mmCIF file of C-alpha atoms in Angstrom:
data_model
loop_
_atom_site.group_PDB
_atom_site.id
_atom_site.type_symbol
_atom_site.label_atom_id
_atom_site.label_comp_id
_atom_site.label_asym_id
_atom_site.label_seq_id
_atom_site.Cartn_x
_atom_site.Cartn_y
_atom_site.Cartn_z
ATOM 1 C CA MET A 1 -60.759 4.921 11.965
ATOM 2 C CA LEU A 2 -62.214 4.545 15.442
ATOM 3 C CA ILE A 3 -60.115 5.380 18.466
ATOM 4 C CA SER A 4 -59.604 2.420 20.778
ATOM 5 C CA MET A 5 -60.277 2.999 24.450
ATOM 6 C CA ALA A 6 -61.773 1.422 27.556
ATOM 7 C CA THR A 7 -65.492 1.661 28.157
ATOM 8 C CA PRO A 8 -66.439 4.696 30.262
ATOM 9 C CA ASP A 9 -67.974 3.990 33.662
ATOM 10 C CA SER A 10 -70.748 6.548 33.393
ATOM 11 C CA ILE A 11 -72.100 9.174 30.982
ATOM 12 C CA LEU A 12 -74.607 11.921 31.847
ATOM 13 C CA ILE A 13 -77.110 13.094 29.223
ATOM 14 C CA VAL A 14 -78.565 16.561 29.867
ATOM 15 C CA ASP A 15 -81.528 17.421 27.617
ATOM 16 C CA ASP A 16 -85.038 18.637 28.380
ATOM 17 C CA HIS A 17 -86.570 16.427 25.683
ATOM 18 C CA ALA A 18 -87.212 12.857 26.826
ATOM 19 C CA LEU A 19 -87.212 11.508 23.259
ATOM 20 C CA VAL A 20 -83.749 12.954 22.643
ATOM 21 C CA ARG A 21 -82.466 11.433 25.877
ATOM 22 C CA ASP A 22 -83.981 8.073 24.939
ATOM 23 C CA GLY A 23 -82.344 8.165 21.530
ATOM 24 C CA MET A 24 -78.945 9.080 22.941
ATOM 25 C CA ARG A 25 -79.265 6.436 25.667
ATOM 26 C CA THR A 26 -79.973 3.764 23.041
ATOM 27 C CA LEU A 27 -76.948 4.866 21.052
ATOM 28 C CA LEU A 28 -74.646 4.884 24.080
ATOM 29 C CA GLU A 29 -75.852 1.538 25.422
ATOM 30 C CA GLY A 30 -75.190 -0.027 22.047
ATOM 31 C CA CYS A 31 -71.633 1.303 21.889
ATOM 32 C CA PHE A 32 -70.363 1.286 25.463
ATOM 33 C CA ALA A 33 -71.055 -2.008 27.185
ATOM 34 C CA GLN A 34 -71.340 -1.908 30.979
ATOM 35 C CA CYS A 35 -71.545 1.903 30.938
ATOM 36 C CA SER A 36 -74.053 3.484 33.324
ATOM 37 C CA ILE A 37 -76.191 6.098 31.563
ATOM 38 C CA LEU A 38 -77.519 8.951 33.711
ATOM 39 C CA GLU A 39 -80.123 11.489 32.634
ATOM 40 C CA ALA A 40 -81.008 15.054 33.590
ATOM 41 C CA ALA A 41 -83.697 17.308 32.154
ATOM 42 C CA ASN A 42 -82.083 20.589 33.181
ATOM 43 C CA TYR A 43 -79.012 22.239 34.711
ATOM 44 C CA ALA A 44 -80.188 21.765 38.304
ATOM 45 C CA GLU A 45 -80.683 18.020 37.794
ATOM 46 C CA ALA A 46 -77.301 17.799 36.073
ATOM 47 C CA ARG A 47 -75.597 19.366 39.088
ATOM 48 C CA GLU A 48 -77.376 16.926 41.414
ATOM 49 C CA ALA A 49 -76.357 13.952 39.261
ATOM 50 C CA LEU A 50 -72.704 14.976 39.190
ATOM 51 C CA ALA A 51 -72.695 15.682 42.924
ATOM 52 C CA SER A 52 -73.986 12.191 43.703
ATOM 53 C CA HIS A 53 -72.018 10.225 41.080
ATOM 54 C CA ALA A 54 -68.256 10.630 41.257
ATOM 55 C CA ASP A 55 -67.599 8.218 38.385
ATOM 56 C CA VAL A 56 -69.106 10.277 35.528
ATOM 57 C CA ASP A 57 -66.619 10.273 32.631
ATOM 58 C CA LEU A 58 -68.508 12.493 30.202
ATOM 59 C CA VAL A 59 -71.420 14.953 30.095
ATOM 60 C CA LEU A 60 -73.507 15.481 26.959
ATOM 61 C CA LEU A 61 -75.111 18.897 27.419
ATOM 62 C CA ASP A 62 -77.825 20.264 25.141
ATOM 63 C CA LEU A 63 -77.229 23.844 24.033
ATOM 64 C CA ASN A 64 -80.744 24.935 24.990
ATOM 65 C CA ILE A 65 -81.959 23.823 28.407
ATOM 66 C CA PRO A 66 -84.703 25.695 30.282
ATOM 67 C CA ASP A 67 -82.819 26.823 33.401
ATOM 68 C CA ALA A 68 -79.659 28.111 31.708
ATOM 69 C CA LYS A 69 -78.736 30.870 29.282
ATOM 70 C CA ARG A 70 -76.567 30.080 26.282
ATOM 71 C CA PHE A 71 -73.363 28.580 27.786
ATOM 72 C CA SER A 72 -73.981 29.350 31.453
ATOM 73 C CA ALA A 73 -74.626 25.676 32.269
ATOM 74 C CA LEU A 74 -71.429 24.653 30.497
ATOM 75 C CA GLN A 75 -69.436 27.259 32.410
ATOM 76 C CA GLY A 76 -71.013 26.222 35.707
ATOM 77 C CA LEU A 77 -70.328 22.524 35.210
ATOM 78 C CA ARG A 78 -66.756 23.193 34.130
ATOM 79 C CA GLU A 79 -66.147 25.287 37.252
ATOM 80 C CA GLU A 80 -67.646 22.701 39.611
ATOM 81 C CA HIS A 81 -66.245 19.606 37.873
ATOM 82 C CA PRO A 82 -63.170 20.646 35.862
ATOM 83 C CA ALA A 83 -61.984 17.063 35.398
ATOM 84 C CA VAL A 84 -65.192 15.950 33.650
ATOM 85 C CA PRO A 85 -65.314 16.731 29.904
ATOM 86 C CA VAL A 86 -68.522 18.381 28.739
ATOM 87 C CA VAL A 87 -69.618 18.080 25.115
ATOM 88 C CA MET A 88 -72.221 20.488 23.761
ATOM 89 C CA VAL A 89 -74.997 18.908 21.697
ATOM 90 C CA SER A 90 -77.124 21.100 19.442
ATOM 91 C CA GLY A 91 -79.781 20.862 16.772
ATOM 92 C CA THR A 92 -78.137 23.721 14.904
ATOM 93 C CA LEU A 93 -74.578 24.363 13.813
ATOM 94 C CA ASP A 94 -72.928 27.714 13.318
ATOM 95 C CA GLY A 95 -69.379 28.875 13.644
ATOM 96 C CA SER A 96 -69.982 31.388 16.412
ATOM 97 C CA ALA A 97 -71.671 28.793 18.638
ATOM 98 C CA VAL A 98 -68.817 26.319 18.141
ATOM 99 C CA ARG A 99 -66.182 28.944 18.909
ATOM 100 C CA GLU A 100 -68.041 30.221 21.964
ATOM 101 C CA ALA A 101 -68.565 26.699 23.317
ATOM 102 C CA LEU A 102 -64.902 25.785 22.973
ATOM 103 C CA SER A 103 -63.866 29.100 24.520
ATOM 104 C CA ALA A 104 -66.148 28.338 27.471
ATOM 105 C CA GLY A 105 -64.408 25.011 28.047
ATOM 106 C CA ALA A 106 -66.403 22.485 26.005
ATOM 107 C CA ALA A 107 -64.523 19.335 25.034
ATOM 108 C CA GLY A 108 -66.429 19.214 21.772
ATOM 109 C CA PHE A 109 -69.511 20.298 19.840
ATOM 110 C CA ILE A 110 -71.778 17.635 18.337
ATOM 111 C CA PRO A 111 -74.613 18.557 15.946
ATOM 112 C CA LYS A 112 -77.637 16.289 16.349
ATOM 113 C CA SER A 113 -77.656 15.941 12.572
ATOM 114 C CA LEU A 114 -74.517 13.785 12.650
ATOM 115 C CA LYS A 115 -74.897 10.133 11.731
ATOM 116 C CA ARG A 116 -74.764 7.591 14.557
ATOM 117 C CA ASP A 117 -71.282 6.353 13.693
ATOM 118 C CA GLN A 118 -70.017 9.955 13.543
ATOM 119 C CA ILE A 119 -71.433 10.690 16.988
ATOM 120 C CA VAL A 120 -69.772 7.573 18.384
ATOM 121 C CA GLU A 121 -66.441 8.537 16.808
ATOM 122 C CA ALA A 122 -66.760 12.057 18.251
ATOM 123 C CA LEU A 123 -67.405 10.675 21.738
ATOM 124 C CA ARG A 124 -64.465 8.287 21.461
ATOM 125 C CA GLN A 125 -62.215 11.188 20.539
ATOM 126 C CA VAL A 126 -63.340 13.181 23.567
ATOM 127 C CA LEU A 127 -63.020 10.191 25.908
ATOM 128 C CA ALA A 128 -59.494 9.711 24.565
ATOM 129 C CA GLY A 129 -58.649 13.244 25.672
ATOM 130 C CA GLU A 130 -59.092 15.054 22.371
ATOM 131 C CA ILE A 131 -61.302 18.008 21.387
ATOM 132 C CA TYR A 132 -64.001 17.241 18.828
ATOM 133 C CA VAL A 133 -64.827 19.950 16.301
ATOM 134 C CA PRO A 134 -67.408 19.125 13.606
ATOM 135 C CA ASP A 135 -66.346 19.126 9.973
ATOM 136 C CA PHE A 136 -67.755 22.513 9.173
ATOM 137 C CA ASP A 137 -66.837 25.167 6.612
ATOM 138 C CA PHE A 138 -66.670 28.240 8.832
ATOM 139 C CA ALA A 139 -66.273 30.415 5.761
ATOM 140 C CA GLU A 140 -69.522 29.067 4.341
ATOM 141 C CA GLU A 141 -71.568 31.390 6.520
ATOM 142 C CA ALA A 142 -69.517 34.429 5.579
ATOM 143 C CA SER A 143 -71.318 37.461 4.288
ATOM 144 C CA SER A 144 -69.762 39.913 1.870
ATOM 145 C CA GLY A 145 -68.654 41.957 4.864
ATOM 146 C CA GLU A 146 -66.803 38.978 6.307
ATOM 147 C CA GLU A 147 -64.354 38.959 3.416
ATOM 148 C CA THR A 148 -63.134 42.330 4.636
ATOM 149 C CA ALA A 149 -62.801 40.877 8.139
ATOM 150 C CA ILE A 150 -60.763 37.963 6.752
ATOM 151 C CA ARG A 151 -58.404 40.340 4.960
ATOM 152 C CA GLN A 152 -58.020 42.336 8.166
ATOM 153 C CA LYS A 153 -57.067 39.181 10.060
ATOM 154 C CA ILE A 154 -54.564 38.188 7.398
ATOM 155 C CA ALA A 155 -53.108 41.694 7.575
ATOM 156 C CA THR A 156 -52.166 41.040 11.211
ATOM 157 C CA LEU A 157 -49.831 38.212 10.159
ATOM 158 C CA THR A 158 -46.110 38.879 10.060
ATOM 159 C CA PRO A 159 -44.400 38.689 6.646
ATOM 160 C CA GLN A 160 -43.029 35.237 7.484
ATOM 161 C CA GLN A 161 -46.452 34.028 8.668
ATOM 162 C CA LYS A 162 -47.980 35.201 5.376
ATOM 163 C CA VAL A 163 -45.357 33.196 3.504
ATOM 164 C CA VAL A 164 -46.214 30.113 5.591
ATOM 165 C CA LEU A 165 -49.945 30.653 5.001
ATOM 166 C CA GLY A 166 -49.265 30.849 1.273
ATOM 167 C CA LEU A 167 -47.425 27.534 1.439
ATOM 168 C CA LEU A 168 -50.316 25.993 3.398
ATOM 169 C CA VAL A 169 -52.676 27.161 0.662
ATOM 170 C CA SER A 170 -50.361 25.453 -1.833
ATOM 171 C CA GLY A 171 -50.772 22.200 0.076
ATOM 172 C CA ARG A 172 -47.298 21.999 1.580
ATOM 173 C CA LEU A 173 -46.701 19.833 4.648
ATOM 174 C CA ASN A 174 -44.789 21.184 7.658
ATOM 175 C CA LYS A 175 -41.616 19.345 6.705
ATOM 176 C CA GLN A 176 -41.820 20.729 3.161
ATOM 177 C CA ILE A 177 -42.310 24.247 4.496
ATOM 178 C CA ALA A 178 -39.342 23.806 6.830
ATOM 179 C CA TYR A 179 -37.182 22.671 3.899
ATOM 180 C CA GLU A 180 -38.262 25.463 1.551
ATOM 181 C CA LEU A 181 -37.788 28.200 4.151
ATOM 182 C CA ASP A 182 -34.671 26.580 5.637
ATOM 183 C CA VAL A 183 -36.066 26.703 9.175
ATOM 184 C CA SER A 184 -36.729 24.077 11.844
ATOM 185 C CA MET A 185 -39.955 22.113 12.232
ATOM 186 C CA THR A 186 -40.420 23.807 15.603
ATOM 187 C CA THR A 187 -40.369 27.205 13.902
ATOM 188 C CA VAL A 188 -42.901 26.093 11.297
ATOM 189 C CA LYS A 189 -45.231 24.716 13.970
ATOM 190 C CA ALA A 190 -44.966 28.007 15.876
ATOM 191 C CA HIS A 191 -45.868 29.954 12.725
ATOM 192 C CA VAL A 192 -48.841 27.673 11.978
ATOM 193 C CA SER A 193 -50.087 27.974 15.565
ATOM 194 C CA ALA A 194 -49.853 31.776 15.386
ATOM 195 C CA ILE A 195 -51.690 31.798 12.047
ATOM 196 C CA LEU A 196 -54.569 29.714 13.437
ATOM 197 C CA GLN A 197 -54.835 31.972 16.465
ATOM 198 C CA LYS A 198 -54.835 35.190 14.452
ATOM 199 C CA LEU A 199 -57.361 33.854 11.953
ATOM 200 C CA ASN A 200 -59.490 32.466 14.811
ATOM 201 C CA VAL A 201 -59.759 28.974 13.319
ATOM 202 C CA PHE A 202 -59.069 25.496 14.699
ATOM 203 C CA SER A 203 -57.216 23.752 11.891
ATOM 204 C CA ARG A 204 -54.977 24.217 8.869
ATOM 205 C CA THR A 205 -57.890 23.261 6.632
ATOM 206 C CA GLN A 206 -60.062 26.058 7.997
ATOM 207 C CA ALA A 207 -57.186 28.536 7.616
ATOM 208 C CA VAL A 208 -56.846 27.530 3.965
ATOM 209 C CA ILE A 209 -60.606 27.877 3.469
ATOM 210 C CA LEU A 210 -60.491 31.461 4.739
ATOM 211 C CA ALA A 211 -57.429 32.266 2.655
ATOM 212 C CA ASN A 212 -59.084 30.897 -0.476
ATOM 213 C CA ARG A 213 -62.179 32.932 0.313
ATOM 214 C CA VAL A 214 -60.217 36.105 -0.393
ATOM 215 C CA ASN A 215 -57.932 34.522 -3.026
ATOM 216 C CA PHE A 216 -54.817 34.681 -0.833
ATOM 217 C CA PRO A 217 -52.096 34.885 -1.957
ATOM 218 C CA GLY A 218 -52.974 37.091 -4.842
#
């Protein structure tokens, strides 16, 4: 279901490929009426555009631009314009890149392989103040050595957190967990938050994926 929100005043596309910018511009113009679409081919041009346009509501930043290394452009833009959400756009998708982008302050990570309606939904989420994370099985890229790493992360959980993780794996909702453990919803939410942090994942679903990867509990 699409998130309802007002049309943004201005969006900046930062990509060194003109065809990519043209494609994104067409998509944005078709979805956000009256929105001004700005373009930049590199980090320097992006800085100039943001300095001269105070009404930019969103920046779409390609992961690989010629005058920046990895996430240096993202970090620079976030430092200079902390109120403007920056979404990373990339032709490839891997868990480490998503994690690093979000850690560096990205408001989302959009793979170019997403369908048009999925890209629009992702942008609406970000413009509504949310963080967009692609539907991606972070355990899918795990090597045999990663299973050991997963077990090590699970080992850092407290006994109660392991019980909660087991209930998550069983498909229990927070209110069901609270009832079964005879604790408050606030306590359950705190346990779930700690589990996600210790497992270095962004959602309950991803936590369950990792747990199932090593057949936890069991």
